[in-house]
mmCIF file of C-alpha atoms in Angstrom:
data_model
loop_
_atom_site.group_PDB
_atom_site.id
_atom_site.type_symbol
_atom_site.label_atom_id
_atom_site.label_comp_id
_atom_site.label_asym_id
_atom_site.label_seq_id
_atom_site.Cartn_x
_atom_site.Cartn_y
_atom_site.Cartn_z
ATOM 1 C CA UNK A 254 183.779 -192.621 92.845
ATOM 2 C CA UNK A 255 180.352 -194.040 93.130
ATOM 3 C CA UNK A 256 179.785 -197.535 92.069
ATOM 4 C CA UNK A 257 177.460 -199.070 89.832
ATOM 5 C CA UNK A 258 174.049 -198.325 90.783
ATOM 6 C CA UNK A 259 170.609 -200.198 89.800
ATOM 7 C CA UNK A 260 167.024 -199.183 90.474
ATOM 8 C CA UNK A 261 164.634 -200.384 91.545
ATOM 9 C CA UNK A 262 166.326 -202.888 93.908
ATOM 10 C CA UNK A 263 163.118 -204.905 94.280
ATOM 11 C CA UNK A 264 160.156 -205.453 91.967
ATOM 12 C CA UNK A 265 157.199 -207.612 91.804
ATOM 13 C CA UNK A 266 155.211 -208.078 88.540
ATOM 14 C CA UNK A 267 152.413 -210.327 87.196
ATOM 15 C CA UNK A 268 152.498 -212.593 84.214
ATOM 16 C CA UNK A 269 152.050 -210.880 81.013
ATOM 17 C CA UNK A 270 153.272 -207.289 82.187
ATOM 18 C CA UNK A 271 156.418 -205.702 81.141
ATOM 19 C CA UNK A 272 159.158 -204.216 83.137
ATOM 20 C CA UNK A 273 162.052 -201.872 82.798
ATOM 21 C CA UNK A 274 165.133 -202.016 84.785
ATOM 22 C CA UNK A 275 167.975 -199.109 85.036
ATOM 23 C CA UNK A 276 171.478 -199.308 85.575
ATOM 24 C CA UNK A 277 173.962 -196.281 85.970
ATOM 25 C CA UNK A 278 177.348 -197.214 85.196
ATOM 26 C CA UNK A 279 180.543 -195.955 87.128
ATOM 27 C CA UNK A 280 181.411 -192.398 85.929
ATOM 28 C CA UNK A 281 183.578 -192.794 82.847
ATOM 29 C CA UNK A 282 182.736 -196.380 81.933
ATOM 30 C CA UNK A 283 181.300 -196.799 78.571
ATOM 31 C CA UNK A 284 180.180 -200.441 78.567
ATOM 32 C CA UNK A 285 177.243 -201.800 80.232
ATOM 33 C CA UNK A 286 176.546 -205.446 80.327
ATOM 34 C CA UNK A 287 173.355 -207.301 81.697
ATOM 35 C CA UNK A 288 173.206 -210.680 83.361
ATOM 36 C CA UNK A 289 170.417 -212.896 84.764
ATOM 37 C CA UNK A 290 171.020 -214.995 87.833
ATOM 38 C CA UNK A 291 168.767 -217.741 88.738
ATOM 39 C CA UNK A 292 169.307 -220.756 91.159
ATOM 40 C CA UNK A 293 168.839 -223.331 88.293
ATOM 41 C CA UNK A 294 171.051 -221.648 85.234
ATOM 42 C CA UNK A 295 173.253 -219.473 87.361
ATOM 43 C CA UNK A 296 174.594 -216.325 85.814
ATOM 44 C CA UNK A 297 173.805 -215.883 82.196
ATOM 45 C CA UNK A 298 174.874 -213.101 79.823
ATOM 46 C CA UNK A 299 172.082 -210.965 78.470
ATOM 47 C CA UNK A 300 173.651 -208.273 76.485
ATOM 48 C CA UNK A 301 176.144 -205.773 76.217
ATOM 49 C CA UNK A 302 176.067 -201.976 75.256
ATOM 50 C CA UNK A 303 178.867 -199.740 74.152
ATOM 51 C CA UNK A 304 178.486 -196.088 73.019
ATOM 52 C CA UNK A 305 174.830 -196.766 72.754
ATOM 53 C CA UNK A 306 175.414 -199.724 70.345
ATOM 54 C CA UNK A 307 174.425 -203.477 71.274
ATOM 55 C CA UNK A 308 177.760 -205.164 70.620
ATOM 56 C CA UNK A 309 176.809 -208.768 72.043
ATOM 57 C CA UNK A 310 173.573 -210.587 72.893
ATOM 58 C CA UNK A 311 173.226 -213.674 74.761
ATOM 59 C CA UNK A 312 170.799 -216.562 74.228
ATOM 60 C CA UNK A 313 167.726 -214.999 75.308
ATOM 61 C CA UNK A 314 164.412 -214.457 73.583
ATOM 62 C CA UNK A 315 163.485 -211.280 71.976
ATOM 63 C CA UNK A 316 161.167 -210.344 74.933
ATOM 64 C CA UNK A 317 164.437 -209.063 76.654
ATOM 65 C CA UNK A 318 165.685 -205.876 75.202
ATOM 66 C CA UNK A 319 167.853 -203.081 76.158
ATOM 67 C CA UNK A 320 169.139 -199.607 75.330
ATOM 68 C CA UNK A 321 172.016 -197.224 76.399
ATOM 69 C CA UNK A 322 171.960 -193.664 76.426
ATOM 70 C CA UNK A 323 174.462 -190.973 75.600
ATOM 71 C CA UNK A 324 175.561 -190.661 79.042
ATOM 72 C CA UNK A 325 176.071 -194.540 79.457
ATOM 73 C CA UNK A 326 173.209 -195.130 81.390
ATOM 74 C CA UNK A 327 171.279 -198.303 80.425
ATOM 75 C CA UNK A 328 168.069 -199.900 80.649
ATOM 76 C CA UNK A 329 166.710 -203.217 79.971
ATOM 77 C CA UNK A 330 163.109 -204.145 79.214
ATOM 78 C CA UNK A 331 161.260 -207.536 79.613
ATOM 79 C CA UNK A 332 157.933 -207.603 77.857
ATOM 80 C CA UNK A 333 155.141 -210.400 78.352
ATOM 81 C CA UNK A 334 156.781 -211.596 81.629
ATOM 82 C CA UNK A 335 156.822 -215.090 82.477
ATOM 83 C CA UNK A 336 157.227 -216.788 85.907
ATOM 84 C CA UNK A 337 160.497 -218.058 84.779
ATOM 85 C CA UNK A 338 161.790 -214.492 84.051
ATOM 86 C CA UNK A 339 162.091 -214.423 88.226
ATOM 87 C CA UNK A 340 165.718 -213.664 88.906
ATOM 88 C CA UNK A 341 168.325 -211.470 90.074
ATOM 89 C CA UNK A 342 169.387 -209.283 87.281
ATOM 90 C CA UNK A 343 172.482 -207.693 87.282
ATOM 91 C CA UNK A 344 174.343 -204.962 85.445
ATOM 92 C CA UNK A 345 178.147 -204.507 85.134
ATOM 93 C CA UNK A 346 180.151 -201.584 83.830
ATOM 94 C CA UNK A 347 183.400 -201.653 82.350
ATOM 95 C CA UNK A 348 185.848 -198.916 81.329
ATOM 96 C CA UNK A 349 187.287 -200.475 77.936
ATOM 97 C CA UNK A 350 189.328 -197.454 77.830
ATOM 98 C CA UNK A 351 192.504 -199.342 78.962
ATOM 99 C CA UNK A 352 193.160 -203.137 78.305
ATOM 100 C CA UNK A 353 191.740 -204.192 81.741
ATOM 101 C CA UNK A 354 188.074 -204.927 80.751
ATOM 102 C CA UNK A 355 187.470 -205.496 84.480
ATOM 103 C CA UNK A 356 183.764 -205.747 85.194
ATOM 104 C CA UNK A 357 182.331 -203.974 88.147
ATOM 105 C CA UNK A 358 178.773 -205.173 89.256
ATOM 106 C CA UNK A 359 175.910 -203.289 90.806
ATOM 107 C CA UNK A 360 173.803 -204.711 93.816
ATOM 108 C CA UNK A 361 171.033 -206.079 91.237
ATOM 109 C CA UNK A 362 167.260 -205.835 90.733
ATOM 110 C CA UNK A 363 165.401 -208.779 92.160
ATOM 111 C CA UNK A 364 162.449 -209.468 89.974
ATOM 112 C CA UNK A 365 159.630 -211.507 91.099
ATOM 113 C CA UNK A 366 156.963 -212.536 88.568
ATOM 114 C CA UNK A 367 153.649 -213.773 90.059
ATOM 115 C CA UNK B 158 181.187 -222.383 73.351
ATOM 116 C CA UNK B 159 183.003 -221.553 76.781
ATOM 117 C CA UNK B 160 182.011 -223.646 79.643
ATOM 118 C CA UNK B 161 183.411 -222.841 83.227
ATOM 119 C CA UNK B 162 183.253 -225.363 86.080
ATOM 120 C CA UNK B 163 183.962 -224.838 89.739
ATOM 121 C CA UNK B 164 184.701 -227.636 92.105
ATOM 122 C CA UNK B 165 183.670 -228.276 94.771
ATOM 123 C CA UNK B 166 180.308 -226.754 94.831
ATOM 124 C CA UNK B 167 180.479 -226.331 98.523
ATOM 125 C CA UNK B 168 183.176 -226.175 101.065
ATOM 126 C CA UNK B 169 182.953 -226.010 105.058
ATOM 127 C CA UNK B 170 186.268 -225.480 106.855
ATOM 128 C CA UNK B 171 187.361 -224.231 110.325
ATOM 129 C CA UNK B 172 188.509 -220.595 110.785
ATOM 130 C CA UNK B 173 192.384 -220.419 110.219
ATOM 131 C CA UNK B 174 192.598 -223.073 107.442
ATOM 132 C CA UNK B 175 194.084 -222.346 104.289
ATOM 133 C CA UNK B 176 192.020 -223.322 101.213
ATOM 134 C CA UNK B 177 192.104 -223.515 97.362
ATOM 135 C CA UNK B 178 188.935 -223.060 95.296
ATOM 136 C CA UNK B 179 189.296 -224.490 91.688
ATOM 137 C CA UNK B 180 188.021 -223.311 88.291
ATOM 138 C CA UNK B 181 188.186 -224.880 84.922
ATOM 139 C CA UNK B 182 187.300 -223.717 81.426
ATOM 140 C CA UNK B 183 187.176 -225.437 78.230
ATOM 141 C CA UNK B 184 188.244 -222.598 75.563
ATOM 142 C CA UNK B 185 191.703 -221.185 76.390
ATOM 143 C CA UNK B 186 191.281 -218.158 74.120
ATOM 144 C CA UNK B 187 190.525 -216.032 76.985
ATOM 145 C CA UNK B 188 191.222 -212.226 77.383
ATOM 146 C CA UNK B 189 191.001 -212.349 81.358
ATOM 147 C CA UNK B 190 189.945 -214.417 84.014
ATOM 148 C CA UNK B 191 188.103 -212.787 87.191
ATOM 149 C CA UNK B 192 187.161 -214.197 90.548
ATOM 150 C CA UNK B 193 184.188 -212.620 92.401
ATOM 151 C CA UNK B 194 182.466 -212.896 95.795
ATOM 152 C CA UNK B 195 178.663 -212.851 96.446
ATOM 153 C CA UNK B 196 177.180 -212.623 99.631
ATOM 154 C CA UNK B 197 173.435 -213.881 99.842
ATOM 155 C CA UNK B 198 171.130 -211.861 97.743
ATOM 156 C CA UNK B 199 173.629 -209.196 96.886
ATOM 157 C CA UNK B 200 175.585 -208.226 93.900
ATOM 158 C CA UNK B 201 179.130 -209.403 92.909
ATOM 159 C CA UNK B 202 182.358 -207.962 94.231
ATOM 160 C CA UNK B 203 185.347 -208.362 91.971
ATOM 161 C CA UNK B 204 188.451 -210.050 94.219
ATOM 162 C CA UNK B 205 191.056 -210.403 91.498
ATOM 163 C CA UNK B 206 191.471 -210.275 87.726
ATOM 164 C CA UNK B 207 194.157 -212.061 85.929
ATOM 165 C CA UNK B 208 195.065 -211.043 82.273
ATOM 166 C CA UNK B 209 195.665 -213.894 80.058
ATOM 167 C CA UNK B 210 199.411 -212.984 79.813
ATOM 168 C CA UNK B 211 199.813 -213.145 83.666
ATOM 169 C CA UNK B 212 200.126 -216.149 85.743
ATOM 170 C CA UNK B 213 198.906 -214.924 89.054
ATOM 171 C CA UNK B 214 197.610 -212.077 91.098
ATOM 172 C CA UNK B 215 197.519 -211.157 94.747
ATOM 173 C CA UNK B 216 195.573 -209.036 96.964
ATOM 174 C CA UNK B 217 195.958 -209.608 100.773
ATOM 175 C CA UNK B 218 195.034 -213.257 101.872
ATOM 176 C CA UNK B 219 194.067 -213.922 98.297
ATOM 177 C CA UNK B 220 195.991 -215.214 95.557
ATOM 178 C CA UNK B 221 194.831 -216.244 92.118
ATOM 179 C CA UNK B 222 196.712 -218.214 89.551
ATOM 180 C CA UNK B 223 195.878 -218.982 85.977
ATOM 181 C CA UNK B 224 197.116 -221.728 83.737
ATOM 182 C CA UNK B 225 195.730 -221.296 80.209
ATOM 183 C CA UNK B 226 197.316 -224.168 78.643
ATOM 184 C CA UNK B 227 195.545 -226.516 80.997
ATOM 185 C CA UNK B 228 192.378 -224.290 81.356
ATOM 186 C CA UNK B 229 192.556 -224.058 85.130
ATOM 187 C CA UNK B 230 192.672 -221.183 87.648
ATOM 188 C CA UNK B 231 192.700 -221.696 91.449
ATOM 189 C CA UNK B 232 191.814 -219.204 94.299
ATOM 190 C CA UNK B 233 193.885 -219.545 97.368
ATOM 191 C CA UNK B 234 192.815 -218.101 100.491
ATOM 192 C CA UNK B 235 195.157 -218.010 103.400
ATOM 193 C CA UNK B 236 194.213 -217.973 107.075
ATOM 194 C CA UNK B 237 190.440 -218.147 106.281
ATOM 195 C CA UNK B 238 187.959 -216.141 108.520
ATOM 196 C CA UNK B 239 184.216 -216.229 109.294
ATOM 197 C CA UNK B 240 183.829 -213.293 107.208
ATOM 198 C CA UNK B 241 185.264 -214.935 104.169
ATOM 199 C CA UNK B 242 181.919 -217.145 104.094
ATOM 200 C CA UNK B 243 180.264 -216.494 100.694
ATOM 201 C CA UNK B 244 179.798 -217.800 97.344
ATOM 202 C CA UNK B 245 183.050 -217.523 94.973
ATOM 203 C CA UNK B 246 182.569 -217.327 91.542
ATOM 204 C CA UNK B 247 184.920 -217.438 88.653
ATOM 205 C CA UNK B 248 184.356 -215.940 85.264
ATOM 206 C CA UNK B 249 186.214 -216.167 81.953
ATOM 207 C CA UNK B 250 186.146 -213.072 79.265
ATOM 208 C CA UNK B 251 186.343 -214.334 75.719
ATOM 209 C CA UNK B 252 188.862 -212.758 73.505
ATOM 210 C CA UNK B 253 186.967 -212.651 70.502
ATOM 211 C CA UNK B 254 184.770 -209.762 69.308
ATOM 212 C CA UNK B 255 181.848 -211.156 71.494
ATOM 213 C CA UNK B 256 183.438 -209.916 74.870
ATOM 214 C CA UNK B 257 181.279 -211.435 77.560
ATOM 215 C CA UNK B 258 181.820 -213.104 80.754
ATOM 216 C CA UNK B 259 181.112 -216.738 81.240
ATOM 217 C CA UNK B 260 180.610 -217.806 84.855
ATOM 218 C CA UNK B 261 181.071 -220.865 86.766
ATOM 219 C CA UNK B 262 178.323 -222.011 89.032
ATOM 220 C CA UNK B 263 180.285 -220.968 92.122
ATOM 221 C CA UNK B 264 181.776 -222.717 95.273
ATOM 222 C CA UNK B 265 179.733 -221.804 98.646
ATOM 223 C CA UNK B 266 182.134 -221.489 101.261
ATOM 224 C CA UNK B 267 181.439 -221.570 104.877
ATOM 225 C CA UNK B 268 184.012 -220.746 107.461
ATOM 226 C CA UNK B 269 182.986 -221.922 110.957
ATOM 227 C CA UNK B 270 184.398 -219.956 114.064
#
């Protein structure tokens, strides 16, 4: 069974630009969550999607948004990039079909904002 | 708001030693607790998941325990190897409607050959 895939793996953008990151969950998983990891703040929850609906949202500005498609693939978008948005963005999928709620993480997208 | 703390922040041990990593959380209303491993620049690898109704889980040389009443979890690594060197993170999954993982800041483990 293929794992969680994220594209692109590395990205360099300039301040003020916008960026879209993609996440394909494990086949059969319907929940996708996004996390930001920085040296200073650690891992922080961005949002969770389930069946194309955003169920939870972390404490991030509105510049961070996401969506989920009918095949459970998810994208997150960051508009008007700031230097502080440089981070490793991790996506996790979960089956939610049982009671496990175990989260499986992808390799991440390393975003550098210059 | 859930807060998760991991102690120590860094640990260096000689190969073959048994070791314990600690994780504490402030809100006992959790659905489960998960331990992850992260290698430099990489994503997270799930090691063990303990449901809130369980006391411990074991996988190979790893054993994780959970004490909800005291807000603590430990990860025990037996007979450590250099390949165990990585950052270990614990995360609690909230049991309310907002199911999100709250992570600790991690313990960076170095196993010296």
